């Protein structure tokens, strides 16, 4: 018995397999992203949400989200896409905050979630790398919204509960009012959750429990004034702090930076000297080439004069010598092909057909680019349709939020490059005097919509 090997128990194999599973388990906990649109159907079927009127507009609803100056620069394109995706026109961008009004439970929940997620990412990522509707599973979903002081907000945990109640299992979603009010006449509501599903369910229930009331006067003007005043007070209080002046010694700082400043001055002087020498060299070469060209031109003129004199001194019986003189004179004259090109007569139907082909080609070119990219495109329309385009221009601009301008003779040249890049098969080349050029600039998706509206206007005569 002592010489034999002990066999491993049958349970040892299963225990070893369990260890393998435990080792492989952390790989499944890696960071992954959730698509807001894909998780939304499951949220609406949740037992805590199924009884809520998620499609009904909340009466007198008005919610605000504070933003910084840096965030405001990145928001216009995102908000334009948010409005298009939710078909929600009641989202407004102000200098210091975003305003949501007259929304349903579902619209408010999705809009607040997307905006807070974008504001968090815009501080740590370039705007081009942010995917609006994807939320990282490892990120802690949290943020604050502002409502007027008249709004009744139901909190998940009050201050007294947090201070005097015994520790219990934390709730998956927190909705608390800030105990310190930084913006007068407004309530700051803090929201937090551990997962996206808990966040969506909790936010839907919190918005459903809020009681909005009608308010006299403009709430947006009041909030703008109070936020601006709060920022001014913060800046003035920071500038009055005495320790800011004690953070560095100006004399020590100047001594350490002196050699760097001197080196920059020397580099700038050397660059200026090199640039001046390069410019002087180019001027010398240019003057030499102009002198040589003048000398060659003088020699050519003198040889022409000699030939003409030789032809005039010949005998009147040798009339053949006068013919080359006329040929030479014709050669010296300017090229008649360099004159203004003559455009063939084109009918109104052909002009309209050519303009429609240009608009369709411009739509195809804009569609190839990103819907969030800023694009400036150009199209042509018959001059006879100028009044039709002019009457509907403001309507198209209000629907698409695009910058649309009818170019004049001084600015029409900027469209040449765009038209040269269009793959147009039409062989009709109407005269520039028979057409006008329309410039359409804006976000790619809206720019495409504006071009489609112009195409429909020219084809049918109405929008």
PDB file of C-alpha atoms in Angstrom, residues 3 20 29 33 37 68 86 106 140 159 167 223 231 239 259 269 306 323 345 389 409 452 463:
ATOM      1  CA  UNK A   3       4.536   1.664  -2.491  1.00  0.00           C
ATOM      2  CA  UNK A  20     -10.429  27.180 -13.974  1.00  0.00           C
ATOM      3  CA  UNK A  29     -16.323  41.483 -16.278  1.00  0.00           C
ATOM      4  CA  UNK A  33     -20.752  49.381 -23.794  1.00  0.00           C
ATOM      5  CA  UNK A  37     -31.620  52.403 -28.178  1.00  0.00           C
ATOM      6  CA  UNK A  68     -19.289  75.111 -18.906  1.00  0.00           C
ATOM      7  CA  UNK A  86     -35.958  62.098 -30.741  1.00  0.00           C
ATOM      8  CA  UNK A 106     -39.562  58.746 -22.203  1.00  0.00           C
ATOM      9  CA  UNK A 140     -20.753  55.560 -12.741  1.00  0.00           C
ATOM     10  CA  UNK A 159     -30.818  64.059   4.812  1.00  0.00           C
ATOM     11  CA  UNK A 167     -27.170  51.272   7.591  1.00  0.00           C
ATOM     12  CA  UNK A 223     -31.698  81.163 -14.324  1.00  0.00           C
ATOM     13  CA  UNK A 231     -19.916  82.650 -11.481  1.00  0.00           C
ATOM     14  CA  UNK A 239      -9.144  86.573  -6.841  1.00  0.00           C
ATOM     15  CA  UNK A 259      17.623  81.626 -20.216  1.00  0.00           C
ATOM     16  CA  UNK A 269      16.143  86.828 -34.599  1.00  0.00           C
ATOM     17  CA  UNK A 306      13.939  94.926 -90.015  1.00  0.00           C
ATOM     18  CA  UNK A 323       2.523  88.948 -98.715  1.00  0.00           C
ATOM     19  CA  UNK A 345     -28.185  79.254 -77.233  1.00  0.00           C
ATOM     20  CA  UNK A 389     -36.149  80.330 -54.458  1.00  0.00           C
ATOM     21  CA  UNK A 409     -20.802  88.252 -59.081  1.00  0.00           C
ATOM     22  CA  UNK A 452     -33.529  67.795 -51.287  1.00  0.00           C
ATOM     23  CA  UNK A 463     -42.575  72.542 -50.860  1.00  0.00           C
TER      24      UNK A 463
END
